Amino acid sequence: MGIIQPPGNLPGNPWEPISMAGPSGLDIIKTKELEEFMEARGLYESPEESLKRAEVLGRLDQILNSWVKKVTQNKGYNEQMVEGARAMIFTFGSYRLGVNGPGADIDTLCVGPRHVNREEDFFGELYRMLGEMPEVEDLHPVPGANVPIMKFKFDGISIDLLYARLGVWVIPEELDLSVDSVLQGLDEKSVLSLNGCRVTEAILSIVPHVRNFQTTLRCVRYWAKLRGIYSNMAGFLGGINCAILVARVCQLYPNAVASFLVSRFFKVYSQWKWPNPVMLCPNQERSLGLPFWDPRRNVRDRRDLMPIITPAYPYSNTSYNVSLSTLCVMKAEIERGKEICEAVEAGKAGLISLFDPFCFFTAYKNYLQIDITARNLEDFMNWKGWVESRLRLLTMKVDRDTWGQLQCHPHPDGFLDKSQQFRSCYFVGLRRKHVGCDKKGELFDIRSTIEEFKNCVGIYTSLKPGMCIGVSHKKRSDIPLFVFPGGIRPARCSTGGLGKVCGEAAEKSRNFSPLQAVEGVVGRKRKADESDTSNKFRKCDYAATSRSEALARDIKAEEGASVQPSEYSLTPLQEQVIRTCSSLFNDGGEEDLTTPFSTAASASAVPQKPVINFSFTSLVQANS
């Protein structure tokens, strides 16, 4: 198929930088201040922890080599074969990119020879070996995952271990995973396992200045976590998404330092016209014939709403979990970031306001609460992992069944209810997308949507008695207290809307910090001023609106080059997405969302005032 040029809306070479200018003295000062700010926030690990991580990796390398030799011997190979048998480990993700913080896990890949398989040897013999070691804790294999993984803690350091079986009898001492020939003859799971390392190395080789890239990426990841949009599983940005987005900005401004790159990150992506993909290099067909992201050939790829493409073959979309609702949330947050950066450049605000935490549990009047329970720790961990991998489907199904008119904002984290053993809760904020006053009294019945979601979760092949899932509607005042730090419900945050970010008081409570659970009781109701909305979304201009065209012209006129290349034709579905997402969010108080329900599905009477109505069962055992 030749070379795929990343599509866009502006003429010019897509791989040319926008500006080759170096940093000003003020940029250097601001970058130093930014680094000091992140260090004060504890985003850098100590030298002692770095040394301990290196020691753990060295010990793990010894264990894996001993494991391969043992498997080779048990399978009856000769002494020469046993002596030459070895495994190699590689790191990827935040640790390899140099942006990991204290307590972060280490993404690790083990590469083994062809006679050491995944099912019997990796999840069998190696699992038993690790389970017998006193340094190993919380050992949790996930062989059924899309990318099979073994999770554990080794001497207090969290490890995520993947395995790839190469098509050679002996692993060479100098193994280069970046060459395509390493993929020859591999099974699908091994190709996927190798992909993390290959993508990480490709990114590091593409960015002009690694340190500037690392500082900018660390800053963007921190911003995304505080604003509640850092979770690939929930349909938001993950680590690899952020890395590719930041790397693209580094390509456009190769000589810029971190403070300038952070500002341009928000400026570039606030005017990016999704679903035009973000790509770091052209996608080229290779002789191996592996499937890769190509919307010209693959109908499924045309449905992606926010394609962010990996730079290593086989190219893939890292943001396939993004839904209509989560894309709107991210667009609003990026717009907010752009406005803050503009205020900082004008001397009207400090960059610290960019990191004000988002008050999720005061931002909406209505929520869906998803509860999961199990009978023991092993069942709970397995059930929890499965449900978390399916939660994104709830948002997608609500988007589909309400024609994109009901905004769903999933919280990226789960909450443990310590008042009940083996119970975890997840929350989704709800809001009507206001298109016109004629829609104001419309009722949305999502009972069948909820049932369909529970059926999708209930097909879990390892389902056991006691594994339950329930979905219920909660008003803001009824959110259980165990989700709040210290079990104390905070006062409503008021940021004055996303557009009024300059000089506003920061939110005082971090609803996205780890849960310090207390007994799970329903909080008392309290009256709130419904004209005060803590999260006022701005217009989502996915199409070539006059505003986005003006922004594009501003960048081009200012800096003399294009951000995106030639025009990309949209599919009918994408055009529908664009029309739907171009609606304005409510700038005032929200309507009440009432949910009369019982343990059985019930039809509720039409209320006297305009509401959005939800009706579905509250708790259903998945194992019936």
Tab-separated table of C-alpha atoms in Angstrom, residues 90-345:
chain	number	residue	atom	x	y	z
A	90	PHE	CA	14.024	-5.289	28.652
A	91	THR	CA	12.180	-2.376	30.242
A	92	PHE	CA	9.683	-0.099	28.582
A	93	GLY	CA	6.995	2.414	29.519
A	94	SER	CA	7.589	5.218	32.019
A	95	TYR	CA	10.698	3.591	33.521
A	96	ARG	CA	12.481	3.278	30.182
A	97	LEU	CA	11.318	6.756	29.118
A	98	GLY	CA	12.805	8.181	32.317
A	99	VAL	CA	9.591	9.704	33.684
A	100	ASN	CA	8.642	7.238	36.414
A	101	GLY	CA	7.868	8.602	39.842
A	102	PRO	CA	8.225	7.175	43.360
A	103	GLY	CA	6.420	3.872	43.794
A	104	ALA	CA	5.718	3.405	40.094
A	105	ASP	CA	5.832	-0.091	38.652
A	106	ILE	CA	8.434	-1.282	36.152
A	107	ASP	CA	7.109	-2.522	32.819
A	108	THR	CA	9.374	-5.443	31.985
A	109	LEU	CA	9.616	-7.835	29.038
A	110	CYS	CA	11.228	-11.265	29.217
A	111	VAL	CA	12.417	-12.658	25.877
A	112	GLY	CA	12.940	-16.430	25.744
A	113	PRO	CA	13.834	-19.110	23.179
A	114	ARG	CA	11.339	-21.046	21.066
A	115	HIS	CA	11.214	-24.148	23.279
A	116	VAL	CA	10.076	-22.156	26.365
A	117	ASN	CA	6.365	-21.503	25.961
A	118	ARG	CA	3.995	-19.126	27.670
A	119	GLU	CA	1.206	-21.386	28.925
A	120	GLU	CA	3.108	-24.209	30.675
A	121	ASP	CA	6.488	-22.626	31.338
A	122	PHE	CA	5.895	-18.911	31.969
A	123	PHE	CA	2.541	-19.175	33.766
A	124	GLY	CA	3.438	-22.602	35.142
A	125	GLU	CA	7.038	-23.218	36.174
A	126	LEU	CA	8.050	-19.547	36.556
A	127	TYR	CA	4.880	-18.794	38.515
A	128	ARG	CA	5.719	-21.612	40.946
A	129	MET	CA	9.317	-20.439	41.292
A	130	LEU	CA	8.292	-16.865	42.082
A	131	GLY	CA	5.616	-18.032	44.501
A	132	GLU	CA	8.241	-19.834	46.605
A	133	MET	CA	10.480	-16.766	46.981
A	134	PRO	CA	10.138	-14.699	50.172
A	135	GLU	CA	10.916	-11.459	48.271
A	136	VAL	CA	7.875	-11.923	46.023
A	137	GLU	CA	4.467	-10.629	47.150
A	138	ASP	CA	1.051	-10.088	45.535
A	139	LEU	CA	1.807	-12.510	42.701
A	140	HIS	CA	-1.073	-12.244	40.228
A	141	PRO	CA	-0.945	-13.903	36.773
A	142	VAL	CA	-3.326	-12.733	34.049
A	143	PRO	CA	-2.901	-15.285	31.228
A	144	GLY	CA	-6.216	-14.400	29.589
A	145	ALA	CA	-5.421	-10.721	29.019
A	146	ASN	CA	-5.024	-9.327	25.516
A	147	VAL	CA	-1.343	-9.035	26.390
A	148	PRO	CA	-0.719	-11.836	28.956
A	149	ILE	CA	1.000	-10.463	32.047
A	150	MET	CA	2.337	-11.497	35.451
A	151	LYS	CA	2.063	-8.851	38.188
A	152	PHE	CA	3.957	-9.010	41.464
A	153	LYS	CA	6.075	-7.084	43.932
A	154	PHE	CA	9.733	-8.002	44.268
A	155	ASP	CA	11.327	-6.635	47.429
A	156	GLY	CA	8.658	-3.912	47.478
A	157	ILE	CA	9.075	-2.890	43.811
A	158	SER	CA	6.024	-3.484	41.585
A	159	ILE	CA	6.785	-5.458	38.428
A	160	ASP	CA	4.585	-5.994	35.358
A	161	LEU	CA	6.222	-8.872	33.490
A	162	LEU	CA	5.416	-9.860	29.885
A	163	TYR	CA	6.838	-12.779	27.925
A	164	ALA	CA	7.724	-13.090	24.233
A	165	ARG	CA	8.936	-16.356	22.699
A	166	LEU	CA	11.305	-15.744	19.796
A	167	GLY	CA	11.739	-18.131	16.898
A	168	VAL	CA	15.349	-19.044	17.806
A	169	TRP	CA	16.812	-21.834	19.939
A	170	VAL	CA	19.345	-19.576	21.668
A	171	ILE	CA	18.816	-15.888	22.461
A	172	PRO	CA	21.766	-13.893	21.065
A	173	GLU	CA	23.778	-11.788	23.519
A	174	GLU	CA	23.328	-8.648	21.429
A	175	LEU	CA	19.592	-8.701	20.716
A	176	ASP	CA	18.122	-5.652	18.966
A	177	LEU	CA	14.340	-5.576	19.325
A	178	SER	CA	13.967	-2.539	17.078
A	179	VAL	CA	14.632	-4.472	13.851
A	180	ASP	CA	11.557	-5.900	12.129
A	181	SER	CA	13.160	-9.301	11.579
A	182	VAL	CA	12.721	-10.068	15.287
A	183	LEU	CA	8.966	-10.400	14.580
A	184	GLN	CA	9.431	-13.144	12.013
A	185	GLY	CA	7.351	-16.213	12.786
A	186	LEU	CA	6.081	-15.039	16.182
A	187	ASP	CA	2.639	-15.740	17.611
A	188	GLU	CA	0.231	-12.820	18.068
A	189	LYS	CA	0.734	-12.557	21.835
A	190	SER	CA	4.511	-12.357	21.433
A	191	VAL	CA	4.182	-9.609	18.812
A	192	LEU	CA	1.940	-7.636	21.168
A	193	SER	CA	4.327	-8.205	24.069
A	194	LEU	CA	7.285	-6.935	22.028
A	195	ASN	CA	5.347	-3.873	20.907
A	196	GLY	CA	5.850	-1.938	24.164
A	197	CYS	CA	9.634	-2.086	23.938
A	198	ARG	CA	9.697	-1.356	20.218
A	199	VAL	CA	7.436	1.684	20.579
A	200	THR	CA	9.382	3.059	23.552
A	201	GLU	CA	12.706	2.800	21.727
A	202	ALA	CA	11.204	4.363	18.597
A	203	ILE	CA	9.946	7.367	20.570
A	204	LEU	CA	13.313	7.922	22.236
A	205	SER	CA	15.026	7.786	18.839
A	206	ILE	CA	12.582	10.263	17.285
A	207	VAL	CA	12.524	13.102	19.841
A	208	PRO	CA	15.212	15.759	19.201
A	209	HIS	CA	16.194	16.343	22.856
A	210	VAL	CA	15.396	13.562	25.293
A	211	ARG	CA	15.650	15.649	28.470
A	212	ASN	CA	13.241	18.323	27.189
A	213	PHE	CA	10.885	15.547	26.134
A	214	GLN	CA	11.104	13.878	29.557
A	215	THR	CA	10.394	17.078	31.497
A	216	THR	CA	7.451	17.960	29.267
A	217	LEU	CA	6.024	14.443	29.429
A	218	ARG	CA	6.348	14.326	33.208
A	219	CYS	CA	4.453	17.631	33.388
A	220	VAL	CA	1.672	16.517	30.998
A	221	ARG	CA	1.204	13.202	32.823
A	222	TYR	CA	0.891	15.023	36.146
A	223	TRP	CA	-1.650	17.444	34.666
A	224	ALA	CA	-3.707	14.585	33.235
A	225	LYS	CA	-3.748	12.723	36.563
A	226	LEU	CA	-4.869	15.772	38.550
A	227	ARG	CA	-7.576	16.604	36.018
A	228	GLY	CA	-8.894	13.036	36.101
A	229	ILE	CA	-8.164	12.127	32.479
A	230	TYR	CA	-5.246	9.732	32.962
A	231	SER	CA	-6.580	6.224	32.347
A	232	ASN	CA	-6.395	4.437	29.038
A	233	MET	CA	-8.726	1.761	30.389
A	234	ALA	CA	-11.437	4.331	31.188
A	235	GLY	CA	-11.180	5.879	27.720
A	236	PHE	CA	-8.816	8.752	28.549
A	237	LEU	CA	-5.086	9.285	28.042
A	238	GLY	CA	-2.608	6.633	29.164
A	239	GLY	CA	1.152	6.763	29.454
A	240	ILE	CA	1.834	5.817	25.847
A	241	ASN	CA	-0.809	8.261	24.558
A	242	CYS	CA	0.795	11.144	26.437
A	243	ALA	CA	4.266	10.124	25.258
A	244	ILE	CA	3.283	10.154	21.569
A	245	LEU	CA	1.387	13.449	21.874
A	246	VAL	CA	4.346	15.120	23.584
A	247	ALA	CA	6.832	13.612	21.119
A	248	ARG	CA	4.837	15.123	18.224
A	249	VAL	CA	5.075	18.573	19.796
A	250	CYS	CA	8.819	18.054	20.285
A	251	GLN	CA	9.075	17.299	16.564
A	252	LEU	CA	7.274	20.532	15.729
A	253	TYR	CA	9.522	22.621	18.035
A	254	PRO	CA	12.818	20.654	18.096
A	255	ASN	CA	14.907	23.290	19.895
A	256	ALA	CA	12.346	24.414	22.468
A	257	VAL	CA	12.636	23.771	26.200
A	258	ALA	CA	9.992	22.249	28.478
A	259	SER	CA	8.097	25.384	29.540
A	260	PHE	CA	7.541	26.380	25.910
A	261	LEU	CA	6.681	22.806	24.880
A	262	VAL	CA	4.010	22.554	27.593
A	263	SER	CA	2.371	25.717	26.306
A	264	ARG	CA	2.504	24.509	22.701
A	265	PHE	CA	1.133	21.105	23.719
A	266	PHE	CA	-2.173	22.725	24.634
A	267	LYS	CA	-2.139	25.172	21.733
A	268	VAL	CA	-1.559	22.469	19.128
A	269	TYR	CA	-4.090	19.956	20.444
A	270	SER	CA	-6.774	22.529	21.230
A	271	GLN	CA	-7.037	23.131	17.471
A	272	TRP	CA	-6.390	19.560	16.326
A	273	LYS	CA	-9.297	18.256	14.289
A	274	TRP	CA	-10.004	14.762	15.461
A	275	PRO	CA	-10.314	12.103	14.095
A	276	ASN	CA	-7.225	13.193	12.156
A	277	PRO	CA	-4.495	10.916	13.605
A	278	VAL	CA	-1.379	11.958	15.478
A	279	MET	CA	1.592	10.174	13.889
A	280	LEU	CA	5.326	10.479	14.506
A	281	CYS	CA	6.392	8.917	11.204
A	282	PRO	CA	4.827	7.605	7.987
A	283	ASN	CA	3.250	4.171	8.220
A	284	GLN	CA	5.023	1.909	5.745
A	285	GLU	CA	3.995	-1.526	4.535
A	286	ARG	CA	6.536	-4.191	5.508
A	287	SER	CA	7.300	-7.596	4.021
A	288	LEU	CA	6.118	-9.444	7.146
A	289	GLY	CA	2.515	-8.753	6.234
A	290	LEU	CA	1.305	-8.092	9.806
A	291	PRO	CA	-1.971	-6.160	10.151
A	292	PHE	CA	-1.553	-2.528	11.157
A	293	TRP	CA	-3.621	0.642	11.512
A	294	ASP	CA	-4.787	1.731	8.065
A	295	PRO	CA	-8.236	3.356	7.709
A	296	ARG	CA	-8.013	3.004	3.923
A	297	ARG	CA	-8.239	-0.773	4.185
A	298	ASN	CA	-9.740	-1.455	7.606
A	299	VAL	CA	-13.303	-0.323	8.207
A	300	ARG	CA	-12.837	-0.681	11.941
A	301	ASP	CA	-9.992	1.856	11.949
A	302	ARG	CA	-12.309	4.483	10.448
A	303	ARG	CA	-14.413	4.409	13.610
A	304	ASP	CA	-11.589	5.601	15.863
A	305	LEU	CA	-12.418	8.967	17.402
A	306	MET	CA	-8.966	10.020	18.622
A	307	PRO	CA	-6.316	7.980	16.795
A	308	ILE	CA	-2.835	8.270	18.312
A	309	ILE	CA	-0.600	5.951	16.287
A	310	THR	CA	2.499	4.123	17.506
A	311	PRO	CA	5.737	4.779	15.571
A	312	ALA	CA	6.856	1.122	15.453
A	313	TYR	CA	5.660	-1.630	13.109
A	314	PRO	CA	3.019	-3.033	13.298
A	315	TYR	CA	1.485	0.411	13.794
A	316	SER	CA	-1.560	0.554	16.052
A	317	ASN	CA	-3.959	3.044	17.582
A	318	THR	CA	-3.174	3.440	21.282
A	319	SER	CA	-6.445	5.262	22.034
A	320	TYR	CA	-9.030	2.825	20.695
A	321	ASN	CA	-10.822	2.976	24.079
A	322	VAL	CA	-11.796	6.632	23.610
A	323	SER	CA	-15.546	7.202	23.437
A	324	LEU	CA	-17.617	10.164	22.336
A	325	SER	CA	-18.065	11.297	25.942
A	326	THR	CA	-14.459	10.894	27.070
A	327	LEU	CA	-13.242	12.709	23.971
A	328	CYS	CA	-15.465	15.674	24.832
A	329	VAL	CA	-14.091	15.723	28.382
A	330	MET	CA	-10.491	15.677	27.129
A	331	LYS	CA	-11.190	18.398	24.569
A	332	ALA	CA	-12.574	20.624	27.310
A	333	GLU	CA	-9.563	20.001	29.555
A	334	ILE	CA	-7.079	20.730	26.770
A	335	GLU	CA	-8.959	23.947	25.990
A	336	ARG	CA	-8.746	24.893	29.662
A	337	GLY	CA	-4.991	24.207	29.595
A	338	LYS	CA	-4.559	26.397	26.533
A	339	GLU	CA	-6.356	29.301	28.192
A	340	ILE	CA	-4.219	29.007	31.320
A	341	CYS	CA	-1.007	28.935	29.271
A	342	GLU	CA	-2.137	32.020	27.363
A	343	ALA	CA	-2.809	33.762	30.674
A	344	VAL	CA	0.631	32.732	31.936
A	345	GLU	CA	2.291	34.167	28.824
